[in-house]
XYZ file of C-alpha atoms in Angstrom:
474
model
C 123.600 -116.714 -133.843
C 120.135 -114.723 -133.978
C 121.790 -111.384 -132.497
C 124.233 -111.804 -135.593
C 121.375 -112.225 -138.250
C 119.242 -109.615 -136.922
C 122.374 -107.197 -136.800
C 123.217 -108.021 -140.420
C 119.402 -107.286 -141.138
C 119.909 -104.349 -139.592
C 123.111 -103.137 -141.647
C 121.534 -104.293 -144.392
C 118.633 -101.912 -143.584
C 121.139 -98.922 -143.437
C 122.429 -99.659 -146.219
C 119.766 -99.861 -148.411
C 117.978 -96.806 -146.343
C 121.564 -94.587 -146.379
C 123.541 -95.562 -149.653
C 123.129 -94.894 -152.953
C 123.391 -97.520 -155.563
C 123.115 -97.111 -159.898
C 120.176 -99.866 -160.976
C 120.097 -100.980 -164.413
C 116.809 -101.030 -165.737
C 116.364 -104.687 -166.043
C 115.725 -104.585 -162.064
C 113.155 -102.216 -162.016
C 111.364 -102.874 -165.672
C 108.477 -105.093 -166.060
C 108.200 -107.548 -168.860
C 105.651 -105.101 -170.357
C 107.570 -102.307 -169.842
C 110.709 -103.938 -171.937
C 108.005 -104.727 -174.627
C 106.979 -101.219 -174.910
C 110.389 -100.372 -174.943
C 111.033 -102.126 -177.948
C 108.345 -101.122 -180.108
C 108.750 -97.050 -178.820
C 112.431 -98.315 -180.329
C 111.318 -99.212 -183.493
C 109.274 -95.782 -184.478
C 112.507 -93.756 -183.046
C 114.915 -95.920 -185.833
C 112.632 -95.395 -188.463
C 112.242 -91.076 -187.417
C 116.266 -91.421 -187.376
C 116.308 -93.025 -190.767
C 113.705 -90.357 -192.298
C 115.759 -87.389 -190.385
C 119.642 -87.794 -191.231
C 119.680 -83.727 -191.460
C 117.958 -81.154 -189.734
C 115.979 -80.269 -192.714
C 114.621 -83.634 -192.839
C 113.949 -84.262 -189.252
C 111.892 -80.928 -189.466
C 110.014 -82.456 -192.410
C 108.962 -85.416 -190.671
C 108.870 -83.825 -186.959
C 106.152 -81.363 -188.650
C 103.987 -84.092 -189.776
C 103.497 -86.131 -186.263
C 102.847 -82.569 -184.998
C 100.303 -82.153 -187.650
C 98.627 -85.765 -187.543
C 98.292 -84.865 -184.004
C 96.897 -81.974 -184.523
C 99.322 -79.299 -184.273
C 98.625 -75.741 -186.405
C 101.620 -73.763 -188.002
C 101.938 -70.475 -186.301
C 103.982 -67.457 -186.431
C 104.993 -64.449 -184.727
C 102.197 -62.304 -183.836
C 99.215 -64.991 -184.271
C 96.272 -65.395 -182.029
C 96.891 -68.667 -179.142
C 94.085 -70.095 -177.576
C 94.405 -71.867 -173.705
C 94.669 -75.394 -174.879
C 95.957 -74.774 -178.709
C 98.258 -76.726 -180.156
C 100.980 -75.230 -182.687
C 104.237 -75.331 -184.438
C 106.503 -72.649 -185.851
C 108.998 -73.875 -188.549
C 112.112 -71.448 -188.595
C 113.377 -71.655 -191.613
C 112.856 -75.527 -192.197
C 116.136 -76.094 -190.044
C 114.715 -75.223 -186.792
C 111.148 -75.905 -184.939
C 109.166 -75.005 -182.076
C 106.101 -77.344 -180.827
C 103.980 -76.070 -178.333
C 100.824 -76.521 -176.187
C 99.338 -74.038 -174.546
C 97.901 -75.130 -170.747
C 95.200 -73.706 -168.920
C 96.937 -72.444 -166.059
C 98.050 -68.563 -166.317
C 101.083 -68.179 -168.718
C 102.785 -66.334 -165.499
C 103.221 -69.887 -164.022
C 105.835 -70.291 -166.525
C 106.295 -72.699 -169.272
C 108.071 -76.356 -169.409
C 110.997 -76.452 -172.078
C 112.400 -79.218 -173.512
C 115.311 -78.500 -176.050
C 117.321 -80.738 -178.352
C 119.533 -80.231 -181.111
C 118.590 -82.035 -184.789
C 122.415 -81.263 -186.880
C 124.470 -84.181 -186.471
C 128.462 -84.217 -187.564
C 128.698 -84.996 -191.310
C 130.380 -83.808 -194.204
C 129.033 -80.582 -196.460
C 129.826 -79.849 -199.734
C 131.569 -76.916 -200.544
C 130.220 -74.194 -202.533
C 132.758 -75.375 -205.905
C 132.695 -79.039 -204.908
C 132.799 -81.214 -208.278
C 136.298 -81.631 -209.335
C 138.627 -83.977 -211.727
C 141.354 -86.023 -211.382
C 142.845 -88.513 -213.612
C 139.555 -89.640 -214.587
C 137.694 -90.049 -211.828
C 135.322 -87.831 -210.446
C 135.102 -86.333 -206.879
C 133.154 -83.867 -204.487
C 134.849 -81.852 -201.661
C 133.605 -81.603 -198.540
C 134.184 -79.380 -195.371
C 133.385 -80.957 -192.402
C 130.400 -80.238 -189.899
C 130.953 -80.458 -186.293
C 133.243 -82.396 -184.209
C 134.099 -85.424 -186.460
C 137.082 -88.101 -186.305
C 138.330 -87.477 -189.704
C 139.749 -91.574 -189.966
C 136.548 -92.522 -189.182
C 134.648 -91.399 -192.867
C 136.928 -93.068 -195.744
C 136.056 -96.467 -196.959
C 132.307 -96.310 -195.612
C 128.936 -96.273 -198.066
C 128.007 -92.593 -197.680
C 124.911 -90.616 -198.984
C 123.783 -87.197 -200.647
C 121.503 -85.495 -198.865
C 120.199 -81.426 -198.874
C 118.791 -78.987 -200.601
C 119.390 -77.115 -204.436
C 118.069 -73.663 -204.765
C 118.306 -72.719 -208.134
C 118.568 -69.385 -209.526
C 114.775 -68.500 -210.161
C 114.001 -69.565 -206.308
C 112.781 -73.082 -206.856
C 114.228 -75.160 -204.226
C 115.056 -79.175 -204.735
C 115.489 -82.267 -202.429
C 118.408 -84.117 -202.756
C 118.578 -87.732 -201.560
C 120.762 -89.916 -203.341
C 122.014 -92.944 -201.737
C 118.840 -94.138 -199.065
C 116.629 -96.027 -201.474
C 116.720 -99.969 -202.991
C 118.891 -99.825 -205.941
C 120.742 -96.054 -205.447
C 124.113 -95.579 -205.792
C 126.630 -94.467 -202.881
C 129.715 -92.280 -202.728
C 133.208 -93.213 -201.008
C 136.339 -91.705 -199.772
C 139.145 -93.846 -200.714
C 141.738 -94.664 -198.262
C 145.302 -95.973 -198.908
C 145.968 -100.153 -198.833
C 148.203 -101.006 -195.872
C 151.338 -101.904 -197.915
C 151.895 -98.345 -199.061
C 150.378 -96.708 -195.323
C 153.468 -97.009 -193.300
C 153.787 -93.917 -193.794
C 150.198 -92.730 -192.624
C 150.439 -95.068 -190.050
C 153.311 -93.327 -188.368
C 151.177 -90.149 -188.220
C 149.166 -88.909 -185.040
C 145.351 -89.914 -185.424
C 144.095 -87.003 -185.754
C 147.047 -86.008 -188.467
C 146.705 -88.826 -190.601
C 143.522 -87.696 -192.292
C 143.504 -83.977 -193.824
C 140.192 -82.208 -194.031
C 141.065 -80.785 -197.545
C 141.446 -85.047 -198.392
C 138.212 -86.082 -197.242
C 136.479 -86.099 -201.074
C 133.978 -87.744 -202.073
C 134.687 -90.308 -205.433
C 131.314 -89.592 -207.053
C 131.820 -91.206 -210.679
C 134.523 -92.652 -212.776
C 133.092 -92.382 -216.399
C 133.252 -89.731 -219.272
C 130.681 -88.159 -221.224
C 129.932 -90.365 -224.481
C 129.141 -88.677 -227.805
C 126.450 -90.530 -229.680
C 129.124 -92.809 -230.987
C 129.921 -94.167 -228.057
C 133.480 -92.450 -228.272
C 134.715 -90.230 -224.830
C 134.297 -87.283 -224.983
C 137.121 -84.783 -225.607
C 138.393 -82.145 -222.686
C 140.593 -82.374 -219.395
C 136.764 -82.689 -217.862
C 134.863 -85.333 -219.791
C 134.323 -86.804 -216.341
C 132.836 -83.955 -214.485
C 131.081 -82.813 -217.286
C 128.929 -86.493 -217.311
C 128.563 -86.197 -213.187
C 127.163 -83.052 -214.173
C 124.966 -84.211 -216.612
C 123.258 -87.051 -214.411
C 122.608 -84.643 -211.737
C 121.082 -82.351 -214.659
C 119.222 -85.150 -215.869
C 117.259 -86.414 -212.263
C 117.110 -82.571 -210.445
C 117.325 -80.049 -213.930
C 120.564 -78.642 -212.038
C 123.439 -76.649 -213.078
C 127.159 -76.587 -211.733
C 126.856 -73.090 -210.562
C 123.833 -74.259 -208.526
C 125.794 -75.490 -206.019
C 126.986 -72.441 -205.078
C 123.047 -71.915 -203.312
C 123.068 -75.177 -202.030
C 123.045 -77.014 -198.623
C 124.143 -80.620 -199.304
C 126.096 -82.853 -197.387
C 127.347 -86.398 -196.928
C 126.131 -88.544 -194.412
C 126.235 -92.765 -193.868
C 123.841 -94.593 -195.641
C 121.623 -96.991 -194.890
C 119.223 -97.674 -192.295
C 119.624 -97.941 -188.041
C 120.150 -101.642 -187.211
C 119.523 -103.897 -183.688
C 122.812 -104.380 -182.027
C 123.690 -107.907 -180.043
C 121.919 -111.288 -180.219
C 119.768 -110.177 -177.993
C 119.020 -106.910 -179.645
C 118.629 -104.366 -177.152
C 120.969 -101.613 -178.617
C 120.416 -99.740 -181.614
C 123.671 -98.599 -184.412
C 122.908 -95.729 -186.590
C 124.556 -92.284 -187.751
C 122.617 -89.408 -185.673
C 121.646 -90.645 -182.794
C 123.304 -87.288 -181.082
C 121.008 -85.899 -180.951
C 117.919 -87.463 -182.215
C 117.655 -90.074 -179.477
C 116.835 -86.922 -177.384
C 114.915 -84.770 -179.865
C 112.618 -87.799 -180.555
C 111.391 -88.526 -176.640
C 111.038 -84.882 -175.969
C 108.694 -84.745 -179.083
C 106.860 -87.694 -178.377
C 106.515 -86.678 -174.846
C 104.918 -82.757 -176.023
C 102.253 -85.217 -178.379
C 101.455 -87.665 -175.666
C 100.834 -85.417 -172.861
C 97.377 -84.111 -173.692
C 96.376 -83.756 -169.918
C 99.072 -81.143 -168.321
C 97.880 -78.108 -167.084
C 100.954 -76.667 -168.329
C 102.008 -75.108 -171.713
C 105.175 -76.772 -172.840
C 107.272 -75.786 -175.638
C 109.597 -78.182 -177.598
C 112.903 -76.774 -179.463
C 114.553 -78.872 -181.682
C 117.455 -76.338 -182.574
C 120.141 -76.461 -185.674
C 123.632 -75.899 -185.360
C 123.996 -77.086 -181.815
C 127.532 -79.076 -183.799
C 128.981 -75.666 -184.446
C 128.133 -73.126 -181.852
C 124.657 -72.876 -181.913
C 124.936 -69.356 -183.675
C 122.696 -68.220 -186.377
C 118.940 -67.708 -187.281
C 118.340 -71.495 -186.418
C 120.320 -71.973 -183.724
C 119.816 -71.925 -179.649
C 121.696 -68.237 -179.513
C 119.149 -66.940 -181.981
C 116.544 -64.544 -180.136
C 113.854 -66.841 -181.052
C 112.506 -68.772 -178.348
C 112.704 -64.944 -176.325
C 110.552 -63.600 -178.964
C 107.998 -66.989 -178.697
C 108.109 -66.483 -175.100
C 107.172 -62.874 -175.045
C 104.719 -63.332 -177.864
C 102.698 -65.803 -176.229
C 103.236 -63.980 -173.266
C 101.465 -61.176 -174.834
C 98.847 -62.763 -176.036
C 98.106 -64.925 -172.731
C 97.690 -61.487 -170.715
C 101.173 -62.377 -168.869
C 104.544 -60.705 -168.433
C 107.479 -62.334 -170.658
C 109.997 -61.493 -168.056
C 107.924 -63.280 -164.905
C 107.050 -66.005 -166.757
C 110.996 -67.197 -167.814
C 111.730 -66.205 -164.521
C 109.492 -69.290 -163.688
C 109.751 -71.733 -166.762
C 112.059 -74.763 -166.453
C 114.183 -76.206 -169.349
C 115.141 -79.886 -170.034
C 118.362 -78.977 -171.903
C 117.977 -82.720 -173.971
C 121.467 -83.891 -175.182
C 123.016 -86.936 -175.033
C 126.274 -88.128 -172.710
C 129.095 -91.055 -173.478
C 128.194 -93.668 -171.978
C 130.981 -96.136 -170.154
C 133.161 -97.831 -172.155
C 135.387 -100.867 -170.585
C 137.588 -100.523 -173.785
C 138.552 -97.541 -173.204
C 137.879 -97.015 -169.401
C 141.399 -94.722 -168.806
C 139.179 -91.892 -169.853
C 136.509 -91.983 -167.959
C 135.970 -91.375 -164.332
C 133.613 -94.306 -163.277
C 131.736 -93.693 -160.126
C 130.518 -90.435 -161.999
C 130.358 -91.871 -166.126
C 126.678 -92.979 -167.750
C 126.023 -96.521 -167.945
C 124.243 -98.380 -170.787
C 120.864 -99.199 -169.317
C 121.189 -97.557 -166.442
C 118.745 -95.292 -167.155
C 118.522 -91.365 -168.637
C 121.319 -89.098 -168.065
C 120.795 -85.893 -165.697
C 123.660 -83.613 -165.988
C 124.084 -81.127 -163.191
C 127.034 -79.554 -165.334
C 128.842 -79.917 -168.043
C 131.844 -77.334 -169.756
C 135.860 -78.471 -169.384
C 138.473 -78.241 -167.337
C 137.334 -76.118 -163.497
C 133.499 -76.535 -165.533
C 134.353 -73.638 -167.674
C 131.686 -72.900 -170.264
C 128.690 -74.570 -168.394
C 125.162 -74.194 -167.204
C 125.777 -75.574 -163.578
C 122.086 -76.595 -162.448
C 121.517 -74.786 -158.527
C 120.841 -78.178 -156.371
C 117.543 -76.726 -156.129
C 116.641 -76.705 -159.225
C 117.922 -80.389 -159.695
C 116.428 -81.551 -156.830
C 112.803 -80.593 -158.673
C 113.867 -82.469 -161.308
C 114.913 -85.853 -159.288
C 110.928 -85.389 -157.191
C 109.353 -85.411 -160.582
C 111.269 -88.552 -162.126
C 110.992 -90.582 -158.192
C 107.070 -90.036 -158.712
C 106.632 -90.898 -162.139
C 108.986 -94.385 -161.214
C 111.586 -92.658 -163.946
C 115.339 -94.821 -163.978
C 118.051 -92.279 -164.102
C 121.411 -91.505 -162.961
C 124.006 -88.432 -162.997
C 126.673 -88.558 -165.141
C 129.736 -85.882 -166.060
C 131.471 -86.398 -169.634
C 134.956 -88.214 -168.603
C 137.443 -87.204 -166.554
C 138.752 -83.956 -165.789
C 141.201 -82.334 -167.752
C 140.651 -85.446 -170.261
C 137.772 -82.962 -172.552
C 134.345 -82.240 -172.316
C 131.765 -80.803 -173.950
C 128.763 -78.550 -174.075
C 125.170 -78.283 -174.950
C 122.675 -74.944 -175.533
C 121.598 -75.414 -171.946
C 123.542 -72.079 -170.930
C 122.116 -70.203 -173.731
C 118.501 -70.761 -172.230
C 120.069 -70.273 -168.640
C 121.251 -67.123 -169.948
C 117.452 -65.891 -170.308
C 116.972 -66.171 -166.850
C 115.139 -69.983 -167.195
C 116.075 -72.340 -164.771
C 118.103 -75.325 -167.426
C 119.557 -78.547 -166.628
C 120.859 -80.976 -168.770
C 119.255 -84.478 -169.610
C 119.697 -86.656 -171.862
C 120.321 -90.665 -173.700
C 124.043 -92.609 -172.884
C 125.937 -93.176 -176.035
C 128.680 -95.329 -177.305
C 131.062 -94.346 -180.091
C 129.417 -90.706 -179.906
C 130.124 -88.452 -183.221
C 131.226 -91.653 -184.856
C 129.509 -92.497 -188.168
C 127.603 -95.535 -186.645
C 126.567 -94.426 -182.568
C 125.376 -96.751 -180.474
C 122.399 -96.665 -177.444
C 119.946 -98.716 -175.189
C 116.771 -99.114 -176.404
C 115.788 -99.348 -172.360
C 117.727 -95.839 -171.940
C 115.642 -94.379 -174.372
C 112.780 -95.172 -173.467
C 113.354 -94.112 -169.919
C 114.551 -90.941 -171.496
C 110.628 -90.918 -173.430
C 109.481 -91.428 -169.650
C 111.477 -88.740 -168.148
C 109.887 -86.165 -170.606
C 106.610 -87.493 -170.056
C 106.957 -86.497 -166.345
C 108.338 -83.085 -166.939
C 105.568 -82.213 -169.137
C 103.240 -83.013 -166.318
């Protein structure tokens, strides 16, 4: 009887010594640890209510940096070993950095996340009439599911430049008391019809319009107004009224539609958080956190938080822009280095979020190598479709820095591919920044109903993901 208990202590040994198994964080989290958890949860939901567009998560990313204090900075300015800055590209894009005291040939530490989230833009001739009701069109942004946006509250949010330069905030829909906008869907007993469409056929792009009013223009005696567009013409004239806007003004505007309303606690016990945006603000908010509260690295460490990551990544403000180069050699310059040596030995956090397991819909998904709620942040070795085509695949080296780092720092996190093959996939700006010669892997939060108007995440998987960007910035 004793040879068979010590031999089963021995197995038991072996296994725990030779086999790999996924933890959830509530075996390796403290009580502590789950309270910070929740309170680093409640200043991310109220950064993803303040930053439902790029534009506005720059806003409010801009003034942590400063309240930390961050300085703006541009091409071409003086740095200083242990200076803290920001460049703002175009109000759509940002780069926070600290610069470390070691030589700038060491490299730099890069985390990069994306702030554009799927939604619904206005087109440049949006406001339109029909039998007295009044509507906006929209184009969509990203990779959407088009049934998912009728019949939900939705708001206005973006930017009016007017003709003599003067450029207004729209937000219309996010306050106590606002008004919000619609897209009407049909009532089941005249859908069959819809209903017997593919998914993805039963909603058209061109139909997704936003009902905006319903009311004509009065004349001072409370009479209608005459005209095929007594409607449009009083939309018109309460947009007029609150931002001193014209109907050709849209035409040098960036507005869009996104879900209103604020991120909410998921479950009784409330350890999940629903919002619109969390991909990919549940990444860009740890890996700015983590540049503010890691004062003591020797290292300088740049933070990205890039636009049009939805569509391509292409532009001025995107991650194929020349930008982060140009930072790179700049500071490079200015640090007596050599640009080319020193992304030759930087190392990038490519910080973008993964779907996370779903048992409802587990046919898609390829479980001993999915995410896991509260399991932990994601690490990404590759990611691409089909034979990985269209990825950054991290060398094993390279990952294997990564997984010393998070072992030291007591980081939870697992390795996760985006469903099963041939079933999709997906890709993040990681291989842009490979592409500069800077070794890039991808990291990032598990998410449920991702590019769905309401997303859902751990609050314990984000703030493992806070951890994980702490470490790195060591």
């Amino acid at each position: 009887m004793t040879e068979m208990a010590d031999e089963k202590t021995k197995a038991e040994a072996l296994r725990e010594q030779l086999l790999y198994k996924k933890k959830s964080v509530f075996e390796t989290m403290s009580g502590t640890d789950v309270e910070r958890a929740g309170e680093y949860a409640d200043g991310y939901s109220e950064y993803l209510f303040r930053a439902k567009t790029e534009r506005e998560a720059v806003k409010i990313s801009v003034t942590m940096l400063e309240n930390a204090g961050y300085l703006p900075y541009t091409l071409g300015d003086a740095v200083i070993p242990g200076g803290k800055y920001y460049l703002n590209n175009r109000g759509k894009a940002l780069f926070a950095f600290r610069i470390g005291t070691e030589p700038i040939n060491n490299g730099v530490r890069i985390s990069a996340a994306h702030i554009d989230s799927p939604r619904l833009d206005l087109k440049q001739h949006p406001l339109f009439e029909e039998e007295g009701m009044g509507y906006l069109k929209t184009h969509y942004y990203g990779g959407i599911r088009k049934y998912h946006w009728p019949t939900i509250p939705l708001a206005l949010h973006g930017v009016v430049t007017k003709q003599d330069g003067e450029t207004i905030e729209v937000n219309i829909g996010e306050d106590a008391g606002d008004p919000v906008f619609v897209i009407t869907d049909l009532l089941p007993h005249l859908g069959k019809a819809q209903g017997a469409k593919p998914l993805d056929k039963a909603f058209a792009g061109e139909g997704l319009n936003l009902l905006i009013g319903a009311s004509p223009l009065l004349e001072e005696d409370g009479t209608p107004a005459d005209g095929s567009d007594s409607v449009k013409l009083n939309m018109m004239r309460i947009l007029n009224d609150k931002y001193g806007i014209v109907e050709s003004d849209f035409m040098t505007a960036e507005l869009c539609a996104v879900p209103a309303g604020r991120p909410v606690d998921i479950g009784l016990d409330r350890c999940m958080i629903g919002a619109y945006g969390h991909d990919d603000k549940v990444c860009a908010y740890p890996a700015l956190t983590a540049l503010i509260d890691s004062e003591d690295s020797a290292h300088t460490v740049i933070c990205v938080l890039a636009d049009k990551e939805e569509t391509g990544s292409d532009g001025t403000t995107g991650m194929q822009s020349a930008l982060l180069t140009d930072l790179i050699g700049e500071l490079s310059d200015a640090l007596d280095g050599n640009a080319a040596l020193v992304r030759s030995r930087s190392m990038c956090l490519s910080a973008d979020v993964n779907a996370a397991y779903d048992p409802l819909y587990s046919e898609v998904f390829e479980k001993r190598n999915a995410a896991m709620l509260n399991s932990g942040v994601v690490l990404s070795k590759y990611t691409g479709s089909g034979g990985k085509y269209s990825t950054n695949d991290a060398s094993a080296e390279y990952v294997g820095k990564i997984r010393d780092m998070f072992t030291r720092d007591n980081v939870l996190w697992q390795t996760a591919e985006l469903g099963k093959i041939d079933e999709g996939g997906g890709g993040t700006v990681a291989k842009y920044i490979a592409n500069e010669n800077i070794d890039t892997v991808d990291l990032g939060v598990p998410v449920l109903s991702m590019h769905a108007p309401f997303e859902v995440i751990s609050k314990l998987d984000l703030y493992e993901t806070y951890k994980a960007f702490l470490a790195f910035c060591k």
